[in-house]
mmCIF file of C-alpha atoms in Angstrom:
data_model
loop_
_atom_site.group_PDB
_atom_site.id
_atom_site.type_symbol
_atom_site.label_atom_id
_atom_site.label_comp_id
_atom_site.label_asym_id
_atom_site.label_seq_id
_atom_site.Cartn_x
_atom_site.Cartn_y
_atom_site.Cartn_z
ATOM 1 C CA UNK P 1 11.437 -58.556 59.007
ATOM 2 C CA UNK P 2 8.550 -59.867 56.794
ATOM 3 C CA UNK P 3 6.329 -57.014 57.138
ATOM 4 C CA UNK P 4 9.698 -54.703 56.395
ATOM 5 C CA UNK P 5 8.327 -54.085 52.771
ATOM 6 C CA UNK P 6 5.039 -53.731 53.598
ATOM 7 C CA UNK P 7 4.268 -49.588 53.800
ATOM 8 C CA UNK P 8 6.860 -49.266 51.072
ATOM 9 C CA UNK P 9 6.790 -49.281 47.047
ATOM 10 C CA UNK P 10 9.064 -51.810 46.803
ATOM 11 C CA UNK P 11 8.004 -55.877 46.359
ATOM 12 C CA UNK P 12 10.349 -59.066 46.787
ATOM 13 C CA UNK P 13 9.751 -59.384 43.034
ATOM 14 C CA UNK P 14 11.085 -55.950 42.157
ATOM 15 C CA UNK P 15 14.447 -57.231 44.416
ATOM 16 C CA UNK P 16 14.439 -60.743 42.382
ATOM 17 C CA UNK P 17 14.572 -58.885 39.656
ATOM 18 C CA UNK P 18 17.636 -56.572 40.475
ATOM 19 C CA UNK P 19 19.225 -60.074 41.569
ATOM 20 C CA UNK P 20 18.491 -61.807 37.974
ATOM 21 C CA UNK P 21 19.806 -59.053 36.304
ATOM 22 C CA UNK P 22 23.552 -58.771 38.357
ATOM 23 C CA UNK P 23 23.384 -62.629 37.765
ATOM 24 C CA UNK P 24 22.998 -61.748 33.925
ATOM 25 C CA UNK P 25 25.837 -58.725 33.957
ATOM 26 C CA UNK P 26 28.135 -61.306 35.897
ATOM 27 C CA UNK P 27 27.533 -63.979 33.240
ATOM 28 C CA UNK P 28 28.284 -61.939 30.620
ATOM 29 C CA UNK P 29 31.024 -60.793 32.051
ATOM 30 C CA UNK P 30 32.410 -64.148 32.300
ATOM 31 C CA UNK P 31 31.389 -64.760 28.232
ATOM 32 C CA UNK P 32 33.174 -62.005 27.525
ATOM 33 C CA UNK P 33 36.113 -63.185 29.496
ATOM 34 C CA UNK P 34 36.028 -66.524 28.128
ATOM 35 C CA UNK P 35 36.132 -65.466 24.818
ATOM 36 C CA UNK P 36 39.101 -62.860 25.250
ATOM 37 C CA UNK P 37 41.437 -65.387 26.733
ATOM 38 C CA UNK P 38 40.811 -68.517 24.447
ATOM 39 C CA UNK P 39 43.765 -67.283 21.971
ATOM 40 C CA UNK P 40 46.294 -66.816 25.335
ATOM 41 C CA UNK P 41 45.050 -70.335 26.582
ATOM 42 C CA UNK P 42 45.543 -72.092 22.979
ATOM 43 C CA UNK P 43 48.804 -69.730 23.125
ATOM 44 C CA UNK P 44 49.718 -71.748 26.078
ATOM 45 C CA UNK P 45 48.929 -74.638 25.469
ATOM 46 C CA UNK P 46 51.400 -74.620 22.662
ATOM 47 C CA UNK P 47 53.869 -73.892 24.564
ATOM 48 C CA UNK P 48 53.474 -75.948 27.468
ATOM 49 C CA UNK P 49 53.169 -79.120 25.133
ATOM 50 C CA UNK P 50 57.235 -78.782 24.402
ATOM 51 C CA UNK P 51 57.680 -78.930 28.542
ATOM 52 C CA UNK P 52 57.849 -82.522 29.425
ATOM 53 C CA UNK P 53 55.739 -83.521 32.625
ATOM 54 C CA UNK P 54 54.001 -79.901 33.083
ATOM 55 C CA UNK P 55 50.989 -80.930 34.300
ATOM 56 C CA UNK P 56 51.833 -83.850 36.781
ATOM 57 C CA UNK P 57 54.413 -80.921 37.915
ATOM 58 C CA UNK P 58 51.351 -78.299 38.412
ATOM 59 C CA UNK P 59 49.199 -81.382 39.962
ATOM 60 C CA UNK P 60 52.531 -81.897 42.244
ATOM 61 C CA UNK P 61 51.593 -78.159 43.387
ATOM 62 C CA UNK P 62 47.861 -77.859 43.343
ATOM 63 C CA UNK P 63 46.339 -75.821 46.029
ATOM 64 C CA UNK P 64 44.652 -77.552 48.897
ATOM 65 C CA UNK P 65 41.092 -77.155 47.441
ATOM 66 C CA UNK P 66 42.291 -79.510 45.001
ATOM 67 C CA UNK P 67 45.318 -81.990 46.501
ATOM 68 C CA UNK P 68 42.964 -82.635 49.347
ATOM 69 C CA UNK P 69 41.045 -84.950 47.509
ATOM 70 C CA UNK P 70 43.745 -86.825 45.900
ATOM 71 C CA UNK P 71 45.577 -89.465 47.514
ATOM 72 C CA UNK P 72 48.660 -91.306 47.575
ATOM 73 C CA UNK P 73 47.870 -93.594 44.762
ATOM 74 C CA UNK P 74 46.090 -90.928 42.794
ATOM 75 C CA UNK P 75 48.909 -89.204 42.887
ATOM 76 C CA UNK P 76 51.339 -91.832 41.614
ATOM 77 C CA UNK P 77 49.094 -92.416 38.639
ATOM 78 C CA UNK P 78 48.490 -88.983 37.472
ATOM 79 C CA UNK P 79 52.187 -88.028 38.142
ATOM 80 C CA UNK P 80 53.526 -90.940 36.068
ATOM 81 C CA UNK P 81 50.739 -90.672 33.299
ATOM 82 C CA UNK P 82 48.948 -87.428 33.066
ATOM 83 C CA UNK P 83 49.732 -86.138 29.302
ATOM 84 C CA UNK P 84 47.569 -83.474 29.526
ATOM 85 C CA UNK P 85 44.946 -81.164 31.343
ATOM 86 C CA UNK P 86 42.068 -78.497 29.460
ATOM 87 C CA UNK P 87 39.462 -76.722 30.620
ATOM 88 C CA UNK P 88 36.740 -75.349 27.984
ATOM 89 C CA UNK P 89 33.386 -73.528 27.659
ATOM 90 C CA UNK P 90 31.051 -75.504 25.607
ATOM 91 C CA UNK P 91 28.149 -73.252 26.127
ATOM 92 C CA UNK P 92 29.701 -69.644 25.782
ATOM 93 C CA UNK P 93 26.178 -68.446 24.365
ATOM 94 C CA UNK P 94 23.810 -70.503 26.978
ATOM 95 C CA UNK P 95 26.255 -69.988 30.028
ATOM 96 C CA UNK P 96 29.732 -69.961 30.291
ATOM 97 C CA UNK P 97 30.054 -70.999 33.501
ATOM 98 C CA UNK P 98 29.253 -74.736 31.823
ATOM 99 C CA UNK P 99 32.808 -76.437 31.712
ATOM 100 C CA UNK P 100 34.432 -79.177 30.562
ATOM 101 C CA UNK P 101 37.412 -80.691 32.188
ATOM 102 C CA UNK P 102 39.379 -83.242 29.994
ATOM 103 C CA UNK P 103 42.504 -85.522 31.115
ATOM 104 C CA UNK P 104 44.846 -87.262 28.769
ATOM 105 C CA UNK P 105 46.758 -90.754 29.756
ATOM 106 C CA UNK P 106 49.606 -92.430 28.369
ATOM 107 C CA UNK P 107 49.251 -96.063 28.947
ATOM 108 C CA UNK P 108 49.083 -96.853 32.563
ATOM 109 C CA UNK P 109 48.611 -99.919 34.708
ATOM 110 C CA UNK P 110 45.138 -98.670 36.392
ATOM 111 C CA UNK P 111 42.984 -98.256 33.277
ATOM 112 C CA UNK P 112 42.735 -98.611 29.423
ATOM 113 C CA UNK P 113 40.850 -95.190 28.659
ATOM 114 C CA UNK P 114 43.507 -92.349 26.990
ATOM 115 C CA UNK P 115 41.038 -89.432 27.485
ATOM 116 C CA UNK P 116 39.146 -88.977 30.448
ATOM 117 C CA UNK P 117 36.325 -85.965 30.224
ATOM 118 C CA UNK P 118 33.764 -84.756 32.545
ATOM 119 C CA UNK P 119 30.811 -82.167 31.662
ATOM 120 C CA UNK P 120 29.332 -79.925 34.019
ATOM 121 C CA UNK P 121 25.812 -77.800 32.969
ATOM 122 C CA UNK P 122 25.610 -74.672 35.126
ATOM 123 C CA UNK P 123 22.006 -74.599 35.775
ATOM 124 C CA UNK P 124 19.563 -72.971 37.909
ATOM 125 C CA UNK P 125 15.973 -73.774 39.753
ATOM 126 C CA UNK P 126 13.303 -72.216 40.608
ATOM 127 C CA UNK P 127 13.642 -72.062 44.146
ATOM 128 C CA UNK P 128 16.343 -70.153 43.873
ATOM 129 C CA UNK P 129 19.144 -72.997 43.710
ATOM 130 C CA UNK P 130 21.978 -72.305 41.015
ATOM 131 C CA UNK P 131 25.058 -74.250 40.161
ATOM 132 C CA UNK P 132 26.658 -77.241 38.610
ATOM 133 C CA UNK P 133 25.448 -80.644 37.535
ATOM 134 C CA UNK P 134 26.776 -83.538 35.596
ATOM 135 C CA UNK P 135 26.413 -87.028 34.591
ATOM 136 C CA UNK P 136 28.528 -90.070 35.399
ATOM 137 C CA UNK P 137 31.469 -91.100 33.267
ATOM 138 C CA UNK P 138 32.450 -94.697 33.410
ATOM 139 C CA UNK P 139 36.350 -95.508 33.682
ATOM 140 C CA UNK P 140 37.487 -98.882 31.674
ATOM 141 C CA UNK P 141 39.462 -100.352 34.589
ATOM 142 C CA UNK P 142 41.660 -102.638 34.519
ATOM 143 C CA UNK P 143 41.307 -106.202 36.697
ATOM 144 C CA UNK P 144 41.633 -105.602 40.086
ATOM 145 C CA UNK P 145 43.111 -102.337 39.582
ATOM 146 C CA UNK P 146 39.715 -100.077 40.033
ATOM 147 C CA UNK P 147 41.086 -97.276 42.692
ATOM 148 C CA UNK P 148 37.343 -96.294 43.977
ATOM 149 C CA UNK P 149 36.274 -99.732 44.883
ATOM 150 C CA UNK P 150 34.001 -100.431 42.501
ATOM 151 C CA UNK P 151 31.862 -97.032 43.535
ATOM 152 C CA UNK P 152 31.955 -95.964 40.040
ATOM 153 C CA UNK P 153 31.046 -98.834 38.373
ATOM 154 C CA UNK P 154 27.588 -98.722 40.710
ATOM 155 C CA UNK P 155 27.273 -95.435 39.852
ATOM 156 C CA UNK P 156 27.082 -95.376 36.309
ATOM 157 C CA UNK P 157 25.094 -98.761 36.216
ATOM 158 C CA UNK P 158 22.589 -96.926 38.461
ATOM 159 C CA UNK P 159 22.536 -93.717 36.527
ATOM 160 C CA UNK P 160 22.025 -96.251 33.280
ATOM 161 C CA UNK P 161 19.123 -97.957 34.601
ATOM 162 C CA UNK P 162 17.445 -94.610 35.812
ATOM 163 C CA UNK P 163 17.306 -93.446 32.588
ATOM 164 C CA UNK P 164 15.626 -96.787 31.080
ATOM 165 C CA UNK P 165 13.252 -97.021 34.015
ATOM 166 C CA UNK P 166 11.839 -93.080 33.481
ATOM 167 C CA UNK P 167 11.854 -93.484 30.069
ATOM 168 C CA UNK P 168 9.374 -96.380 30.295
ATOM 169 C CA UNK P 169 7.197 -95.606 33.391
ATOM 170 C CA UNK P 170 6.866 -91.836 30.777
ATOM 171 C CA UNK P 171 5.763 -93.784 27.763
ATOM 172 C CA UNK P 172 3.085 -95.572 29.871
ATOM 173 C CA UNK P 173 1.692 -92.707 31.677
ATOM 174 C CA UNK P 174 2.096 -90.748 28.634
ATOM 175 C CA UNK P 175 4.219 -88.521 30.225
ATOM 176 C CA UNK P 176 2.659 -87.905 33.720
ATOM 177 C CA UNK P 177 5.689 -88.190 35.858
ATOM 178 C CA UNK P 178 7.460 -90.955 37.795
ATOM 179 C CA UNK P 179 7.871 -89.272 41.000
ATOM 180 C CA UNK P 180 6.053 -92.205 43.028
ATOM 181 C CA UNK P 181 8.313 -94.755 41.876
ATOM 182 C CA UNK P 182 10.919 -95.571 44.375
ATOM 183 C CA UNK P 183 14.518 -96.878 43.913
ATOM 184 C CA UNK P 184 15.643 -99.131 41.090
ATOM 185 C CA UNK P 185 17.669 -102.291 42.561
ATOM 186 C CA UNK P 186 20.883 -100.745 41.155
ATOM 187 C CA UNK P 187 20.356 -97.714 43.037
ATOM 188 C CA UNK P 188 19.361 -99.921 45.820
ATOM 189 C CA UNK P 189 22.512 -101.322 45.942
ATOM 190 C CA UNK P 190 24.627 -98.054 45.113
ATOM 191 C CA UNK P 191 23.073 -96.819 48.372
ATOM 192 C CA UNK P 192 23.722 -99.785 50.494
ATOM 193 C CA UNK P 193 26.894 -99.966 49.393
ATOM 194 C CA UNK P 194 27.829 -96.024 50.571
ATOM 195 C CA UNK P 195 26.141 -96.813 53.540
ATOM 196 C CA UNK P 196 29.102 -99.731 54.218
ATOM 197 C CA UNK P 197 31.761 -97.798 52.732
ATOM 198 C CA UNK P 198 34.007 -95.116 54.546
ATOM 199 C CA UNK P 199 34.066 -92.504 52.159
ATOM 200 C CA UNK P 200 37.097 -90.646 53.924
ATOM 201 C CA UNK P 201 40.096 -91.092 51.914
ATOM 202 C CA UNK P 202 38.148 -91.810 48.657
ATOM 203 C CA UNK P 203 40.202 -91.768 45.331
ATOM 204 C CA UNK P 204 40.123 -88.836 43.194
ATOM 205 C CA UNK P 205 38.776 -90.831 40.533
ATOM 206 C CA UNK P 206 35.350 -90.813 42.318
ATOM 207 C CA UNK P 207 34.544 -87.972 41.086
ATOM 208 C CA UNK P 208 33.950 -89.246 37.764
ATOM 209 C CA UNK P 209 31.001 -90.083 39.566
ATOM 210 C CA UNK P 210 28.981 -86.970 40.195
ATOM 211 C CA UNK P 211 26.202 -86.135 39.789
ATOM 212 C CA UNK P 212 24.436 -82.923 41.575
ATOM 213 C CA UNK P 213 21.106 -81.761 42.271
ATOM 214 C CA UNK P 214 19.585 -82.445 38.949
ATOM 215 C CA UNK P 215 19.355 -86.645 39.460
ATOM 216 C CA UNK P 216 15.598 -86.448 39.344
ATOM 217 C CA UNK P 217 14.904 -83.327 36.865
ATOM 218 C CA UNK P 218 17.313 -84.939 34.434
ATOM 219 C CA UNK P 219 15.849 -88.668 34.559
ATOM 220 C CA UNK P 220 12.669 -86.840 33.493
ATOM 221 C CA UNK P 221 13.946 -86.158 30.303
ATOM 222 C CA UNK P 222 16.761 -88.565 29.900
ATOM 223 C CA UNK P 223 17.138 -88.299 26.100
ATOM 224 C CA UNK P 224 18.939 -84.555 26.380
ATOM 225 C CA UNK P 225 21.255 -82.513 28.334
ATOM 226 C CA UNK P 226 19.292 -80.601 30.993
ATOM 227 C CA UNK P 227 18.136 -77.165 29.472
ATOM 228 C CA UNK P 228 19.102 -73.968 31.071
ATOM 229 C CA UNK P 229 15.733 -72.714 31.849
ATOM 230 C CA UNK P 230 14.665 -76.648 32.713
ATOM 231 C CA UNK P 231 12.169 -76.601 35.512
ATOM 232 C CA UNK P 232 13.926 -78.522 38.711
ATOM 233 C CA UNK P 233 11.983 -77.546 40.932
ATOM 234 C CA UNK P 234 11.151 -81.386 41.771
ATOM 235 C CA UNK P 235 14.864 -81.419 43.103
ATOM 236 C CA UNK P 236 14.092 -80.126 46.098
ATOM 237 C CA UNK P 237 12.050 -82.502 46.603
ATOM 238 C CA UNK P 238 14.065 -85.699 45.546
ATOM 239 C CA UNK P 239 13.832 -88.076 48.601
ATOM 240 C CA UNK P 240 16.776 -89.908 47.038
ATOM 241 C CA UNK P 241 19.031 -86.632 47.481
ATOM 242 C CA UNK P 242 22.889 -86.888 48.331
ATOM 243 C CA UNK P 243 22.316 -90.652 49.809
ATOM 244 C CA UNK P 244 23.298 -91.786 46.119
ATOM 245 C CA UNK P 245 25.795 -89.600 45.864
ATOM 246 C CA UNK P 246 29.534 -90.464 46.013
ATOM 247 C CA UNK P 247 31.221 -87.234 45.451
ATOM 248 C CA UNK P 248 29.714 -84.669 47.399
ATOM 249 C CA UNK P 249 31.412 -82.085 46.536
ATOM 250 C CA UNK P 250 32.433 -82.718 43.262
ATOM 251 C CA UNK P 251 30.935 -78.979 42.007
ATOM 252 C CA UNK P 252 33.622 -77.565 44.376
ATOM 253 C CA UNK P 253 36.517 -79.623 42.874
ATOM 254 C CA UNK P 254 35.283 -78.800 39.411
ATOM 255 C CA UNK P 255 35.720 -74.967 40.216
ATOM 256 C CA UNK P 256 38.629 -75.158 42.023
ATOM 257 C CA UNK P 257 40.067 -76.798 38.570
ATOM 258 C CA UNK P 258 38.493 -73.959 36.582
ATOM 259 C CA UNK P 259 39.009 -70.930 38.401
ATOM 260 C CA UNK P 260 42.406 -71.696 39.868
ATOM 261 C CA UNK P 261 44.341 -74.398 38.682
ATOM 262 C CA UNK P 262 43.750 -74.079 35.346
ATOM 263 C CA UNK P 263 44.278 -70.461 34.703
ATOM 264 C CA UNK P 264 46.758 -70.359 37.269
ATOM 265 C CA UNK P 265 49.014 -73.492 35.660
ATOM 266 C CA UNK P 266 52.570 -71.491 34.538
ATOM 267 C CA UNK P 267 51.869 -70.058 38.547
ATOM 268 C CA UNK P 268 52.112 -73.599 39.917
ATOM 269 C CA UNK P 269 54.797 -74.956 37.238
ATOM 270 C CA UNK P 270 57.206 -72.611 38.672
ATOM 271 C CA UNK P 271 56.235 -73.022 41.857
ATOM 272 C CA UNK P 272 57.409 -76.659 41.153
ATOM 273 C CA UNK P 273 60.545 -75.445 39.585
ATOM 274 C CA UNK P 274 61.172 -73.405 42.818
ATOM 275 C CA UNK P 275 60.184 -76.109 44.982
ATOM 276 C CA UNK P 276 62.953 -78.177 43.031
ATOM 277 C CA UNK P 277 65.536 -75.591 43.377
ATOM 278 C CA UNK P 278 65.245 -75.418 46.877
ATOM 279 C CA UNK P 279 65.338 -78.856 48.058
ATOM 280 C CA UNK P 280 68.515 -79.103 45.991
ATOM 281 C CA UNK P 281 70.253 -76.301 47.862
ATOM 282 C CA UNK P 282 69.072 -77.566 50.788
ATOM 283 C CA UNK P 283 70.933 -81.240 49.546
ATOM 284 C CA UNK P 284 74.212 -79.356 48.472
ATOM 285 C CA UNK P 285 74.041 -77.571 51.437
ATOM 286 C CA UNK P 286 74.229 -80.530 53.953
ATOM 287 C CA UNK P 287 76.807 -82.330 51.667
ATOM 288 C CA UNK P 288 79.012 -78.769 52.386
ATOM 289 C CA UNK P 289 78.207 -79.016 56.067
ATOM 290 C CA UNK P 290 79.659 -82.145 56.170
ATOM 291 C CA UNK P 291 83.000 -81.489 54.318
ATOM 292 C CA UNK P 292 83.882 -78.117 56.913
ATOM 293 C CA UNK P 293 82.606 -79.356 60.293
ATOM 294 C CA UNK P 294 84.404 -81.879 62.510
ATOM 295 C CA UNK P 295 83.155 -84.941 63.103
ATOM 296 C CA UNK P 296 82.737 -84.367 66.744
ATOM 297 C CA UNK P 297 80.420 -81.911 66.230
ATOM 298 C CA UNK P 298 77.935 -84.295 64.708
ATOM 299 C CA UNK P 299 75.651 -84.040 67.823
ATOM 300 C CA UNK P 300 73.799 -80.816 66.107
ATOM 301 C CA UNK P 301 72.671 -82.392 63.808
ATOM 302 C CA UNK P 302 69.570 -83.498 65.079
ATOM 303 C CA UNK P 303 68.915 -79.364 65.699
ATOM 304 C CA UNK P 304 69.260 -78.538 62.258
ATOM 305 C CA UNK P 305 65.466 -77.775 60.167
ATOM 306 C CA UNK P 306 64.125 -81.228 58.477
ATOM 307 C CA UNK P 307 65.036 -80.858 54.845
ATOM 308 C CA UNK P 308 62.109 -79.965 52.377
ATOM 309 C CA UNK P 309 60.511 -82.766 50.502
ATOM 310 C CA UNK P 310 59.583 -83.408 47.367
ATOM 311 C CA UNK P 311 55.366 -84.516 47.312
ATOM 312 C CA UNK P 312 56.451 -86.811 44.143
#
């Protein structure tokens, strides 16, 4: 296969370049897109603000891509709090496929913060690597009520000491790099503390704490958002990698909210609505059942289908 190009024409740089530019027709296309539905979504969003509880409803419904990662106690805080959900494009001219995803609280028991928002830059490498990266976001929790263990917490503190510990080892090396310096005792104990922790089952609320391939690009130039031509090619090189890393695949969970939930959101509402429908006719049903049949026929019952229940 390597020598396949070899008596031809054609180079590997004349197929990069055919890739780059169906990368650049999809992007637009997706600008373009973006831009024609923003007056439908703020359309929507109208509308759906005069529903009471539509998005812990659409949550109640989310596909598995996105309910696998929440559990049991997620779920009773965003069901009894959730106020509202938005997705937006903050770099339609740079790339559109940059989101942010912002949640709105009413007062809860869990934490004092009323908006929670998370940024992801789409961004590609040089090697070839493209996709989403992002930067922790702290959550002001209340005592004894933090639902990832204090994972978070670590997180940010580590991410926060990063950044002052590349900014100084760049100002004395006048800028020649900090790849030789090895962990800082916050990331130290970040990582020890993953290493004890079973992350199976771990709250939704981790993923506050992602991060993505960019952790040693982006210390490198702390002070700004990483650039969309940014050189990180040094991530695939970054011993710390995905050891420091608490939400794996938090790049996943932030698609599956923009490509399918969010869009998708009247879909799952009445999916909801349905879902509510049904386990009432299944309730009225049994209470009929139990008017017209005798009472000595009451060893059926245990053949009859398991009523539907409600995941709230």
């Amino acid at each position: 296969m390597a020598a396949a190009l070899e008596e031809t024409p054609v180079s590997y740089e004349d197929l990069a370049d055919i890739e780059r530019d169906f990368d650049d027709a999809e992007t637009d296309i997706i600008r373009k897109q973006v831009l024609l539905t923003a007056p439908l979504y703020s359309r929507r969003s109208k509308t759906i603000s005069q529903i009471p509880n539509f998005w812990p409803l659409v949550l109640e419904q989310a596909p598995p891509d996105i309910d696998q990662y929440i559990q049991p106690s997620d779920s009773a805080l965003l069901l009894s709090s959730l106020l509202n959900l938005s997705v937006s494009h903050f770099e339609v001219d740079l790339d559109p496929r940059s989101v942010s995803i912002r949640f709105e609280f009413a007062e809860n028991e869990y934490f004092d913060d009323k908006v929670l928002e998370k940024k992801f830059w789409h961004r590609r490498s040089r090697d070839g690597w493209s996709g989403l990266v992002s930067e922790p976001v702290g959550i002001k929790w209340k005592t004894d009520r933090d639902l990832t263990g204090g994972l978070l917490d670590m997180v940010v503190k580590a991410w926060e000491a990063d950044k002052s510990t590349s900014t100084t080892s760049q100002s004395n090396s006048n800028g020649a790099g900090n790849s030789s310096r090895g962990l800082t005792p916050e990331q130290k104990a970040l990582k020890k503390k993953i290493e004890n922790t079973g992350m199976g089952g771990l709250s939704f609320f981790a993923w506050f704490g992602f991060i993505g391939r960019h952790r040693k690009s982006r210390s490198r130039s702390s002070s700004r958002t990483p650039s969309s031509d940014e050189d990180e090619e040094s991530v695939g090189e970054d011993d710390v990698g995905m050891s420091l890393e608490i939400f794996p695949d938090g790049d996943d969970l932030a698609v599956a909210f923009t490509e399918d939930l969010w869009p998708g959101a009247i879909k799952y509402f009445t999916q909801a609505q349905e879902q509510d429908a049904l386990s009432d006719a299944d309730f009225e049903s049994d209470d009929d059942e139990g008017l017209d049949e005798p009472a000595e026929d009451s060893e059926d019952e245990d053949e009859r289908p398991a009523k539907k229940q409600r995941s709230g």
